[in-house]
Short mmCIF file of C-alpha atoms in Angstrom, two decimals:
data_model
loop_
_atom_site.label_atom_id
_atom_site.label_comp_id
_atom_site.label_asym_id
_atom_site.label_seq_id
_atom_site.Cartn_x
_atom_site.Cartn_y
_atom_site.Cartn_z
CA MET A 1 21.61 -71.58 -54.91
CA ARG A 2 19.11 -69.95 -56.98
CA PRO A 3 15.69 -69.21 -55.16
CA SER A 4 12.82 -71.70 -55.96
CA GLN A 5 9.93 -70.56 -58.08
CA ASP A 6 7.72 -71.42 -55.03
CA THR A 7 9.62 -69.31 -52.49
CA LEU A 8 8.49 -65.93 -53.36
CA PRO A 9 9.57 -62.88 -51.51
CA PRO A 10 6.94 -60.84 -49.68
CA ILE A 11 6.67 -58.20 -52.59
CA VAL A 12 3.07 -57.80 -52.15
CA SER A 13 1.21 -57.60 -48.82
CA ASP A 14 -1.64 -59.75 -47.87
CA LYS A 15 -3.86 -56.80 -48.41
CA VAL A 16 -3.32 -57.13 -52.24
CA LEU A 17 -4.84 -60.67 -52.10
CA HIS A 18 -7.36 -60.50 -49.44
CA HIS A 19 -9.59 -57.52 -48.96
CA GLU A 20 -11.56 -56.90 -45.82
CA GLU A 21 -14.94 -55.67 -46.13
CA HIS A 22 -14.71 -53.26 -43.22
CA GLU A 23 -11.79 -51.62 -44.93
CA THR A 24 -13.82 -50.63 -47.86
CA GLY A 25 -16.98 -49.93 -46.29
CA SER A 26 -19.11 -51.02 -49.23
CA LEU A 27 -18.84 -53.31 -52.27
CA PRO A 28 -17.23 -51.72 -55.37
CA PRO A 29 -19.41 -51.35 -58.56
CA ALA A 30 -19.16 -54.05 -61.22
CA SER A 31 -21.23 -55.04 -64.14
CA VAL A 32 -21.13 -57.54 -66.96
CA THR A 33 -23.26 -57.43 -70.26
CA LEU A 34 -24.16 -60.80 -71.87
CA LEU A 35 -25.73 -61.51 -75.24
CA ARG A 36 -28.33 -64.02 -75.43
CA GLN A 37 -28.06 -65.68 -78.68
CA ARG A 38 -29.49 -69.15 -79.74
CA ARG A 39 -30.45 -69.84 -76.14
CA LYS A 40 -26.93 -69.35 -75.00
CA LEU A 41 -25.35 -66.50 -73.11
CA HIS A 42 -22.01 -64.99 -74.09
CA VAL A 43 -20.10 -62.11 -72.41
CA ILE A 44 -19.83 -59.18 -74.60
CA ASN A 45 -18.72 -56.47 -72.29
CA PRO A 46 -16.18 -56.54 -70.92
CA LEU A 47 -14.17 -57.98 -74.08
CA TRP A 48 -11.86 -60.81 -73.62
CA TYR A 49 -9.13 -62.33 -75.81
CA ARG A 50 -9.90 -65.98 -75.83
CA ASN A 51 -7.87 -69.27 -76.24
CA SER A 52 -10.46 -70.36 -78.66
CA LEU A 53 -8.17 -72.68 -80.92
CA LEU A 54 -10.37 -75.67 -81.81
CA ALA A 55 -9.06 -79.17 -81.10
CA SER A 56 -10.45 -80.34 -84.53
CA VAL A 57 -8.12 -78.16 -86.61
CA GLY A 58 -5.31 -80.16 -85.30
CA PHE A 59 -6.51 -82.71 -87.82
CA LEU A 60 -6.26 -80.55 -90.85
CA GLU A 61 -3.20 -82.39 -92.14
CA PHE A 62 -5.39 -85.51 -92.14
CA ALA A 63 -7.43 -83.81 -94.93
CA ASN A 64 -4.33 -83.79 -97.13
CA ALA A 65 -4.15 -87.48 -96.63
CA GLY A 66 -7.60 -88.08 -97.79
CA ASP A 67 -6.51 -88.42 -101.43
CA PHE A 68 -4.69 -91.63 -100.53
CA ALA A 69 -6.80 -93.99 -102.50
CA ALA A 70 -6.96 -91.45 -105.54
CA ASN A 71 -3.27 -91.18 -105.77
CA VAL A 72 -2.18 -94.71 -104.95
CA TRP A 73 -4.80 -96.42 -107.09
CA ASN A 74 -4.88 -94.06 -109.92
CA ASP A 75 -6.01 -96.42 -112.49
CA VAL A 76 -8.94 -96.83 -114.97
CA PRO A 77 -11.24 -98.46 -114.47
CA VAL A 78 -11.23 -97.75 -110.85
CA PRO A 79 -11.06 -100.85 -108.71
CA LEU A 80 -13.96 -101.47 -106.26
CA TYR A 81 -11.89 -101.33 -103.14
CA ALA A 82 -10.39 -98.01 -104.24
CA ILE A 83 -13.94 -96.63 -104.71
CA ILE A 84 -14.69 -97.49 -101.28
CA PHE A 85 -11.60 -95.83 -99.82
CA MET A 86 -12.33 -92.71 -102.10
CA ALA A 87 -15.71 -92.62 -100.67
CA ILE A 88 -14.46 -92.46 -97.19
CA GLY A 89 -11.43 -90.27 -97.71
CA GLY A 90 -13.11 -87.57 -99.77
CA PRO A 91 -15.90 -86.65 -97.61
CA LEU A 92 -13.72 -86.94 -94.50
CA ALA A 93 -11.39 -84.19 -96.05
CA LEU A 94 -14.27 -82.02 -96.73
CA LEU A 95 -15.73 -82.36 -93.13
CA ILE A 96 -12.28 -81.36 -91.67
CA SER A 97 -12.11 -78.41 -93.92
CA GLY A 98 -15.37 -77.34 -92.33
CA PHE A 99 -13.71 -77.11 -89.07
CA ALA A 100 -11.19 -74.69 -90.48
CA VAL A 101 -14.00 -72.33 -91.40
CA ARG A 102 -15.30 -72.26 -87.81
CA ASP A 103 -11.92 -71.81 -86.36
CA SER A 104 -11.08 -68.94 -88.77
CA VAL A 105 -14.26 -67.08 -87.64
CA LEU A 106 -13.28 -67.55 -83.92
CA SER A 107 -9.80 -66.27 -84.71
CA TRP A 108 -10.90 -63.30 -86.59
CA GLN A 109 -12.95 -62.29 -83.62
CA ASN A 110 -9.76 -62.30 -81.65
CA VAL A 111 -7.99 -60.40 -84.33
CA ARG A 112 -10.71 -57.75 -84.09
CA ILE A 113 -10.53 -57.51 -80.40
CA LEU A 114 -6.72 -57.14 -80.53
CA GLN A 115 -6.91 -54.64 -83.11
CA LYS A 116 -9.31 -52.62 -80.98
CA GLU A 117 -7.22 -52.75 -77.94
CA ARG A 118 -3.97 -51.74 -79.89
CA LYS A 119 -5.85 -48.85 -81.44
CA TYR A 120 -6.96 -47.68 -78.00
CA LEU A 121 -3.46 -48.10 -76.48
CA GLN A 122 -1.93 -46.27 -79.47
CA SER A 123 -4.25 -43.30 -78.90
CA LEU A 124 -3.53 -43.41 -75.23
CA ARG A 125 0.12 -43.41 -75.67
CA ALA A 126 -0.17 -40.38 -77.97
CA GLN A 127 -2.38 -38.57 -75.45
CA HIS A 128 0.15 -39.28 -72.78
CA LEU A 129 3.04 -37.84 -74.99
CA GLU A 130 1.22 -34.64 -75.51
CA CYS A 131 1.21 -33.84 -71.96
CA PRO A 132 3.83 -31.32 -70.68
CA ALA A 133 5.57 -34.10 -68.49
CA PRO A 134 4.55 -37.49 -69.69
CA ASP A 135 4.95 -40.28 -67.25
CA PRO A 136 7.53 -42.76 -68.27
CA THR A 137 6.26 -45.56 -66.22
CA THR A 138 2.83 -45.38 -67.88
CA LEU A 139 4.33 -45.23 -71.22
CA ARG A 140 6.53 -48.23 -70.59
CA PHE A 141 3.47 -50.11 -69.52
CA ILE A 142 1.60 -49.20 -72.64
CA ASP A 143 4.55 -50.16 -74.77
CA ARG A 144 4.71 -53.48 -73.03
CA ARG A 145 1.08 -54.31 -73.66
CA LEU A 146 1.51 -53.43 -77.36
CA GLY A 147 4.59 -55.55 -77.56
CA VAL A 148 2.93 -58.61 -76.32
CA SER A 149 -0.26 -58.08 -78.33
CA HIS A 150 1.91 -57.88 -81.47
CA ARG A 151 2.94 -61.53 -80.87
CA GLU A 152 -0.70 -62.34 -80.08
CA LEU A 153 -1.85 -60.86 -83.24
CA GLY A 154 0.74 -62.62 -85.41
CA THR A 155 -0.20 -65.96 -83.76
CA GLU A 156 -3.86 -65.35 -84.71
CA LEU A 157 -3.05 -64.38 -88.22
CA VAL A 158 -0.41 -66.96 -89.07
CA ASP A 159 -1.09 -69.97 -86.79
CA ARG A 160 -4.76 -69.86 -87.15
CA ILE A 161 -6.22 -67.73 -90.11
CA VAL A 162 -3.48 -68.40 -92.66
CA MET A 163 -3.47 -72.06 -91.58
CA ASP A 164 -7.16 -72.31 -91.76
CA VAL A 165 -7.41 -70.67 -95.13
CA PHE A 166 -4.52 -72.53 -96.83
CA LEU A 167 -5.20 -75.95 -95.31
CA GLY A 168 -9.00 -75.55 -95.63
CA ILE A 169 -8.64 -74.79 -99.15
CA GLY A 170 -6.21 -77.64 -99.72
CA GLY A 171 -8.61 -80.00 -97.96
CA LEU A 172 -11.54 -78.70 -99.93
CA LEU A 173 -9.68 -79.28 -103.29
CA VAL A 174 -8.35 -82.54 -102.13
CA GLY A 175 -11.64 -83.91 -100.85
CA THR A 176 -13.47 -82.82 -104.15
CA GLY A 177 -10.63 -84.40 -106.33
CA THR A 178 -10.94 -87.49 -104.48
CA ILE A 179 -14.63 -87.86 -104.85
CA MET A 180 -14.51 -86.98 -108.44
CA ALA A 181 -11.93 -89.92 -108.85
CA ILE A 182 -14.72 -92.32 -108.24
CA TRP A 183 -15.94 -91.38 -111.74
CA GLY A 184 -12.40 -91.59 -113.23
CA SER A 185 -13.29 -93.45 -116.20
CA ASP A 186 -14.52 -90.14 -117.80
CA ARG A 187 -11.30 -88.61 -119.30
CA HIS A 188 -12.04 -85.05 -118.48
CA VAL A 189 -13.08 -86.02 -114.87
CA TYR A 190 -10.02 -88.07 -114.43
CA LEU A 191 -7.72 -85.08 -115.50
CA ILE A 192 -9.50 -82.70 -113.20
CA SER A 193 -9.49 -85.10 -110.36
CA ASN A 194 -5.79 -85.58 -110.71
CA LEU A 195 -5.04 -81.83 -110.53
CA LEU A 196 -7.28 -81.30 -107.58
CA SER A 197 -6.08 -84.28 -105.36
CA GLY A 198 -2.57 -83.88 -106.92
CA PHE A 199 -0.34 -80.90 -107.19
CA VAL A 200 -3.12 -78.05 -107.08
CA GLY A 201 -4.72 -79.33 -104.02
CA ASN A 202 -1.53 -80.20 -101.97
CA SER A 203 0.37 -77.05 -103.05
CA PHE A 204 -1.60 -75.17 -100.37
CA ALA A 205 -0.25 -77.19 -97.67
CA ALA A 206 3.25 -76.73 -99.13
CA LEU A 207 2.79 -72.94 -99.18
CA TYR A 208 1.54 -72.86 -95.63
CA GLY A 209 4.45 -74.90 -94.51
CA ILE A 210 6.88 -72.32 -95.87
CA ILE A 211 4.98 -69.37 -94.26
CA ASN A 212 4.63 -71.10 -90.94
CA ALA A 213 8.31 -72.03 -90.86
CA ILE A 214 9.34 -68.44 -91.34
CA TRP A 215 7.04 -67.37 -88.54
CA SER A 216 8.24 -70.24 -86.25
CA VAL A 217 11.99 -69.06 -86.80
CA TYR A 218 10.86 -65.54 -85.64
CA LEU A 219 9.14 -66.96 -82.70
CA VAL A 220 12.11 -68.91 -81.75
CA TRP A 221 14.40 -65.95 -81.96
CA ARG A 222 11.95 -63.73 -80.00
CA PHE A 223 11.49 -66.16 -77.06
CA HIS A 224 15.27 -67.16 -77.20
CA SER A 225 15.94 -63.39 -76.72
CA TYR A 226 13.50 -63.26 -73.74
CA ASP A 227 15.15 -66.32 -72.23
CA ARG A 228 18.60 -64.97 -72.73
CA ALA A 229 17.72 -61.41 -71.26
CA CYS A 230 16.01 -62.95 -68.25
CA SER A 231 18.87 -65.07 -67.44
CA ARG A 232 21.22 -61.99 -67.22
CA ALA A 233 18.81 -59.97 -65.20
CA GLY A 234 19.31 -59.00 -61.65
CA ALA A 235 18.16 -60.49 -58.27
CA MET A 236 14.58 -59.18 -58.41
CA LEU A 237 13.80 -61.57 -61.01
CA ALA A 238 15.33 -64.65 -59.29
CA PRO A 239 12.00 -65.81 -57.66
CA PHE A 240 10.37 -66.05 -61.21
CA ARG A 241 13.36 -67.05 -63.29
CA ASP A 242 12.34 -70.95 -63.28
CA ARG A 243 8.77 -70.05 -64.39
CA LEU A 244 9.97 -67.60 -67.01
CA GLN A 245 12.47 -70.04 -68.38
CA ARG A 246 10.05 -72.84 -68.54
CA ARG A 247 7.34 -70.53 -70.18
CA PHE A 248 9.83 -69.54 -72.95
CA GLN A 249 11.21 -72.99 -73.62
CA CYS A 250 7.71 -74.17 -74.03
CA PHE A 251 7.05 -71.64 -76.72
CA LYS A 252 10.24 -72.41 -78.36
CA TRP A 253 9.75 -76.13 -78.35
CA HIS A 254 6.19 -75.59 -79.88
CA ALA A 255 7.51 -73.15 -82.57
CA VAL A 256 10.26 -75.69 -83.60
CA ALA A 257 7.91 -78.58 -83.61
CA SER A 258 5.20 -76.81 -85.41
CA GLY A 259 7.74 -75.07 -88.05
CA TRP A 260 9.43 -78.42 -89.02
CA THR A 261 6.25 -80.42 -89.05
CA GLY A 262 4.57 -77.98 -91.36
CA LEU A 263 7.44 -77.80 -93.47
CA ILE A 264 7.98 -81.45 -93.87
CA ALA A 265 4.25 -82.14 -94.21
CA GLY A 266 4.12 -79.71 -97.13
CA GLY A 267 6.90 -81.41 -98.90
CA ALA A 268 5.43 -84.82 -98.22
CA SER A 269 2.00 -83.71 -99.57
CA MET A 270 3.58 -82.82 -102.78
CA MET A 271 5.19 -86.15 -102.97
CA THR A 272 2.05 -88.12 -102.60
CA SER A 273 0.89 -86.77 -105.91
CA ARG A 274 3.33 -89.29 -107.48
CA LEU A 275 4.84 -91.32 -104.82
CA TRP A 276 2.89 -93.38 -102.33
CA GLU A 277 5.96 -93.13 -99.90
CA GLY A 278 5.11 -89.63 -99.32
CA TYR A 279 2.23 -90.82 -97.01
CA VAL A 280 4.73 -92.72 -94.90
CA ILE A 281 6.43 -89.34 -94.27
CA LEU A 282 3.06 -87.61 -93.77
CA ILE A 283 1.73 -89.93 -91.06
CA PRO A 284 4.11 -88.80 -88.20
CA CYS A 285 3.49 -85.28 -89.36
CA MET A 286 -0.25 -85.57 -88.87
CA LEU A 287 0.20 -86.98 -85.30
CA LEU A 288 2.72 -84.15 -84.49
CA GLU A 289 0.20 -81.59 -85.68
CA VAL A 290 -2.42 -82.93 -83.34
CA ALA A 291 0.04 -82.90 -80.45
CA CYS A 292 1.05 -79.27 -81.08
CA ASN A 293 -2.55 -78.20 -81.26
CA ARG A 294 -3.22 -79.73 -77.96
CA PHE A 295 0.13 -78.32 -76.36
CA TRP A 296 -1.00 -74.97 -77.36
CA ARG A 297 -4.53 -75.19 -76.13
CA VAL A 298 -3.49 -76.81 -72.79
CA GLN A 299 0.03 -75.28 -72.01
CA LEU A 300 0.48 -72.19 -73.92
CA GLY A 301 -2.71 -70.49 -74.58
CA TYR A 302 -4.68 -68.20 -72.14
CA ASP A 303 -7.68 -66.04 -71.82
CA ARG A 304 -7.27 -62.50 -70.92
CA PRO A 305 -9.48 -59.05 -70.85
CA ILE A 306 -8.52 -56.33 -73.20
CA VAL A 307 -8.00 -52.82 -72.36
CA ALA A 308 -10.80 -50.46 -73.47
CA PRO A 309 -11.78 -46.84 -72.92
CA ASP A 310 -14.15 -47.85 -70.04
CA SER A 311 -11.42 -49.69 -68.18
CA PRO A 312 -7.95 -48.68 -66.61
CA LEU A 313 -4.71 -49.78 -68.11
CA HIS A 314 -3.91 -52.20 -65.50
CA ARG A 315 -7.22 -54.13 -65.89
CA GLY A 316 -6.88 -57.95 -65.68
CA ILE A 317 -3.32 -57.53 -64.16
CA LEU A 318 -3.28 -55.56 -61.09
CA VAL A 319 -5.50 -55.63 -58.12
CA PRO A 320 -7.12 -52.55 -56.79
CA GLU A 321 -4.88 -51.87 -53.68
CA SER A 322 -1.80 -51.69 -56.02
CA PRO A 323 0.11 -48.51 -56.03
CA TYR A 324 -1.26 -47.70 -59.29
CA ASN A 325 -5.13 -47.98 -58.41
CA PRO A 326 -6.76 -45.40 -60.20
CA ALA A 327 -9.06 -44.71 -57.16
CA SER A 328 -6.28 -44.54 -54.69
CA ASN A 329 -4.76 -41.14 -53.23
CA SER A 330 -1.31 -42.22 -53.89
CA SER A 331 1.08 -39.98 -55.64
CA SER A 332 1.91 -42.93 -57.99
CA PRO A 333 0.77 -42.64 -61.49
CA ARG A 334 -2.72 -43.80 -62.38
CA LEU A 335 -2.22 -46.12 -65.19
CA GLY A 336 -4.81 -45.54 -67.98
CA TYR A 337 -5.67 -42.03 -66.94
CA PRO A 338 -4.06 -39.16 -68.96
CA ASN A 339 -4.12 -36.70 -66.00
CA SER A 340 -2.11 -38.82 -63.85
CA THR A 341 0.37 -37.65 -61.34
CA SER A 342 3.98 -38.60 -61.92
CA ILE A 343 6.21 -40.17 -59.36
CA PRO A 344 8.27 -37.50 -57.72
CA ASN A 345 11.78 -37.25 -59.15
CA ILE A 346 11.37 -40.31 -61.22
CA LYS A 347 13.47 -39.03 -64.17
CA ASN A 348 16.39 -38.31 -61.81
CA GLU A 349 16.09 -41.53 -60.08
CA GLU A 350 15.77 -43.78 -63.08
CA ALA A 351 19.48 -43.69 -63.95
CA ASN A 352 20.39 -45.21 -60.59
CA VAL A 353 17.72 -48.11 -60.77
CA GLU A 354 18.02 -51.53 -62.28
CA PRO A 355 16.18 -52.01 -65.50
CA GLU A 356 13.69 -54.35 -63.95
CA GLU A 357 13.23 -52.29 -60.88
CA LYS A 358 11.78 -49.64 -63.18
CA ASP A 359 9.08 -52.23 -64.08
CA HIS A 360 8.52 -53.45 -60.55
CA LEU A 361 4.71 -53.01 -61.31
CA LEU A 362 4.77 -56.13 -63.34
CA LEU A 363 6.78 -58.07 -60.83
CA ASP A 364 4.36 -57.07 -58.11
CA ALA A 365 1.43 -58.09 -60.21
CA LEU A 366 3.18 -61.46 -61.07
CA SER A 367 3.89 -62.34 -57.46
CA SER A 368 0.33 -61.46 -56.51
CA VAL A 369 -1.11 -63.78 -59.18
CA ILE A 370 1.26 -66.59 -58.23
CA SER A 371 0.34 -66.19 -54.49
CA LEU A 372 -3.32 -66.10 -55.33
CA GLN A 373 -3.01 -69.17 -57.56
CA THR A 374 -1.44 -70.95 -54.82
CA ALA A 375 -3.95 -69.95 -52.36
CA LEU A 376 -6.71 -71.26 -54.59
CA VAL A 377 -5.28 -74.79 -54.49
CA PRO A 378 -7.47 -76.67 -51.90
CA ILE A 379 -5.64 -77.79 -48.80
CA LEU A 380 -8.33 -80.59 -48.38
CA PRO A 381 -10.68 -81.77 -50.94
CA SER A 382 -13.29 -79.01 -51.67
CA THR A 383 -11.68 -76.77 -49.11
CA LEU A 384 -9.75 -73.46 -49.61
CA VAL A 385 -8.14 -71.50 -46.97
CA LEU A 386 -8.20 -67.62 -47.78
CA GLU A 387 -7.32 -65.17 -44.97
CA ASP A 388 -9.63 -62.47 -44.42
CA VAL A 389 -12.36 -63.95 -46.47
CA ASP A 390 -15.44 -65.33 -44.89
CA TRP A 391 -16.60 -68.30 -46.60
CA SER A 392 -20.11 -68.24 -45.05
CA SER A 393 -20.64 -64.53 -46.24
CA LEU A 394 -21.94 -63.95 -49.76
CA ASP A 395 -20.75 -60.28 -49.44
CA SER A 396 -17.30 -61.34 -48.39
CA LEU A 397 -16.88 -63.71 -51.31
CA LEU A 398 -18.24 -61.22 -53.82
CA LEU A 399 -15.91 -58.55 -52.62
CA PHE A 400 -12.88 -60.93 -52.97
CA ILE A 401 -14.08 -61.90 -56.46
CA VAL A 402 -14.54 -58.27 -57.52
CA ASN A 403 -11.35 -56.92 -56.10
CA ASN A 404 -9.31 -59.68 -57.93
CA HIS A 405 -10.91 -58.90 -61.26
CA LEU A 406 -13.02 -62.20 -61.36
CA PHE A 407 -16.58 -60.87 -61.44
CA ASP A 408 -16.87 -61.12 -65.27
CA CYS A 409 -15.46 -64.61 -65.02
CA LEU A 410 -18.00 -65.56 -62.50
CA CYS A 411 -20.84 -64.32 -64.62
CA ASP A 412 -19.38 -66.24 -67.60
CA TRP A 413 -19.11 -69.32 -65.52
CA LEU A 414 -22.67 -69.02 -64.28
CA ALA A 415 -23.99 -68.51 -67.72
CA LYS A 416 -22.21 -71.75 -69.21
CA ASN A 417 -21.01 -74.18 -66.59
CA SER A 418 -23.09 -77.25 -66.22
CA ALA A 419 -22.85 -77.42 -62.49
CA VAL A 420 -25.08 -74.17 -62.39
CA PRO A 421 -28.57 -75.31 -62.04
CA LYS A 422 -30.73 -74.40 -64.89
CA ASP A 423 -33.58 -72.79 -62.95
CA PHE A 424 -30.94 -70.86 -60.82
CA ARG A 425 -29.33 -69.51 -64.00
CA HIS A 426 -32.49 -68.26 -65.29
CA ARG A 427 -33.19 -66.34 -62.14
CA VAL A 428 -29.67 -64.81 -62.06
CA PHE A 429 -30.02 -63.68 -65.64
CA ARG A 430 -33.70 -62.89 -65.45
CA LEU A 431 -34.22 -65.10 -68.57
CA ALA A 432 -37.85 -66.12 -67.56
CA THR A 433 -38.92 -62.37 -66.94
CA ASN A 434 -36.97 -61.04 -70.14
CA PRO A 435 -37.36 -63.95 -72.60
CA SER A 436 -36.95 -61.70 -75.59
CA SER A 437 -34.22 -59.76 -74.42
CA SER A 438 -31.02 -60.12 -76.51
CA GLU A 439 -28.73 -58.28 -74.15
CA ILE A 440 -28.60 -58.78 -70.30
CA THR A 441 -26.73 -56.72 -67.96
CA VAL A 442 -25.89 -58.24 -64.50
CA THR A 443 -24.30 -55.92 -61.79
CA LEU A 444 -22.99 -56.83 -58.31
CA THR A 445 -26.04 -55.51 -56.77
CA ASP A 446 -28.19 -57.79 -58.65
CA LEU A 447 -26.24 -60.84 -57.13
CA ARG A 448 -26.40 -59.38 -53.74
CA HIS A 449 -30.13 -58.66 -53.75
CA MET A 450 -31.38 -61.90 -54.89
CA ASN A 451 -34.09 -63.72 -52.82
CA GLN A 452 -32.64 -64.04 -49.28
CA ASN A 453 -34.26 -67.28 -48.48
CA GLU A 454 -33.89 -69.17 -51.77
CA ASP A 455 -31.38 -67.74 -54.02
CA GLN A 456 -28.63 -66.13 -51.68
CA PRO A 457 -27.71 -69.50 -50.34
CA ARG A 458 -27.32 -71.03 -53.73
CA MET A 459 -25.33 -67.99 -54.90
CA LEU A 460 -23.10 -68.46 -51.88
CA GLU A 461 -22.59 -72.11 -52.91
CA MET A 462 -21.90 -71.27 -56.56
CA CYS A 463 -19.26 -68.46 -55.52
CA GLN A 464 -17.59 -71.20 -53.33
CA LEU A 465 -17.40 -73.66 -56.26
CA PHE A 466 -16.21 -71.06 -58.72
CA LEU A 467 -13.30 -70.19 -56.28
CA GLN A 468 -12.55 -73.90 -56.00
CA THR A 469 -12.59 -74.67 -59.77
CA GLU A 470 -12.63 -71.92 -62.39
CA ALA A 471 -10.91 -68.98 -60.42
CA ARG A 472 -7.53 -70.85 -60.31
CA GLN A 473 -7.65 -71.51 -64.11
CA VAL A 474 -8.19 -67.82 -64.72
CA MET A 475 -5.04 -67.08 -62.53
CA ILE A 476 -3.13 -69.54 -64.52
CA GLY A 477 -4.01 -67.78 -67.68
CA ARG A 478 -3.25 -64.40 -66.13
CA GLU A 479 0.15 -65.86 -65.08
CA ARG A 480 0.97 -66.92 -68.55
CA TYR A 481 0.22 -63.45 -69.98
CA LEU A 482 2.33 -61.65 -67.35
CA LEU A 483 5.30 -64.01 -67.78
CA GLU A 484 5.40 -63.16 -71.42
CA MET A 485 5.01 -59.35 -70.66
CA VAL A 486 7.78 -59.62 -68.05
CA GLY A 487 9.91 -61.28 -70.63
CA TYR A 488 9.27 -58.78 -73.17
CA THR A 489 9.97 -56.00 -70.67
CA ILE A 490 13.43 -57.46 -69.63
CA TRP A 491 14.33 -57.95 -73.27
CA LYS A 492 13.49 -54.36 -74.07
CA ASN A 493 15.50 -53.21 -70.98
CA ASP A 494 18.48 -55.44 -71.84
#
């Protein structure tokens, strides 16, 4: 019987998850820079790749149906009831197109962040290759991150920017043509309106449907390859096989649904220029696009920190007490640091090692994340049980947060979450004393040295609430990223 996904072997010791304060002697350094813009705070350092897909862009196909009245009642003089429907459908199509502009801006931010990370990883890889004895473990780890970011970049470009541009322009033309159709008694206006709300406006949806279908075929092939490679992998992968299979199946289902929906919706949009029956086909496609949008945001998307020159290669994946901790005295390779020391005799041993054992680093990290995610599930309402963590000590909670790469998430949560009292937020980020400051840096020392009588008890309460709510969501996103990285790794090793 195959091991259950919940019966993980003790790959990582408890010290990986729970760090005792007396073992470290002092809290490690940590800092976050936030930008104050329009009375809101945004974390700008460290940078994160965000699951920022807007729910509203799931309705972009509705914009293509905004010309319903203009195409169905394409008569002169225009009937009054048709004018009413045109006055509703036209502005609605324009409004939905506006959401595409906002989503494309958010997606472009992700593209720039991913490009920055890829440029750094490629330079780091070249730097390692110039070493007399380049470490194969570090190079593989760099290649794995580059491989996953390739898919992330494609998703941002095709599934978001191309979609926003094509469907946004299409909705803009359709909306404009529908509004112009109200004055269709004028011959020139009538002809232009027919073009905009007809073949010209709807052609953008058809073109996007073809591009999206090609990209979807690639995604199905890619994740099917992951799934097939993992199913043939050795025993080390057994505890994670169910999670991996479910993750890759979800990607394939989304790609198939999105690809077919876009293709059929594009064809139906072209039909609507002459045949009202096209709208009958378009209606289920519109609903499926909304469902695909929600499925991505809830089940597939994730936030993750990117690798930058001021952070180690394992940032956001491994905890500091991993064998690959840059601060450790281990002889293991220090990921992200070119002058790392290689594992003794690794080249001679690799031939006798299972492919997935070469990348045990990722399996250790995945096991840690799953274990921590499970530990963050309250046993009783509002109650978490974490070994070696003193819930009555602010330093103990902050140590746990920092050692598990959650400090920037905590600061972001303190800056945005409605559960944080406004006056307390102002004191944490010194908004009252620095009202004109555009950038604010918060360090771990700042949080520890707040007013002992008034602010420290509140900070303790906020840290507890953060671990009970947001921290587990961060771990879910971290698991999703690691599952894909493991799948890519096994596929390349296959």
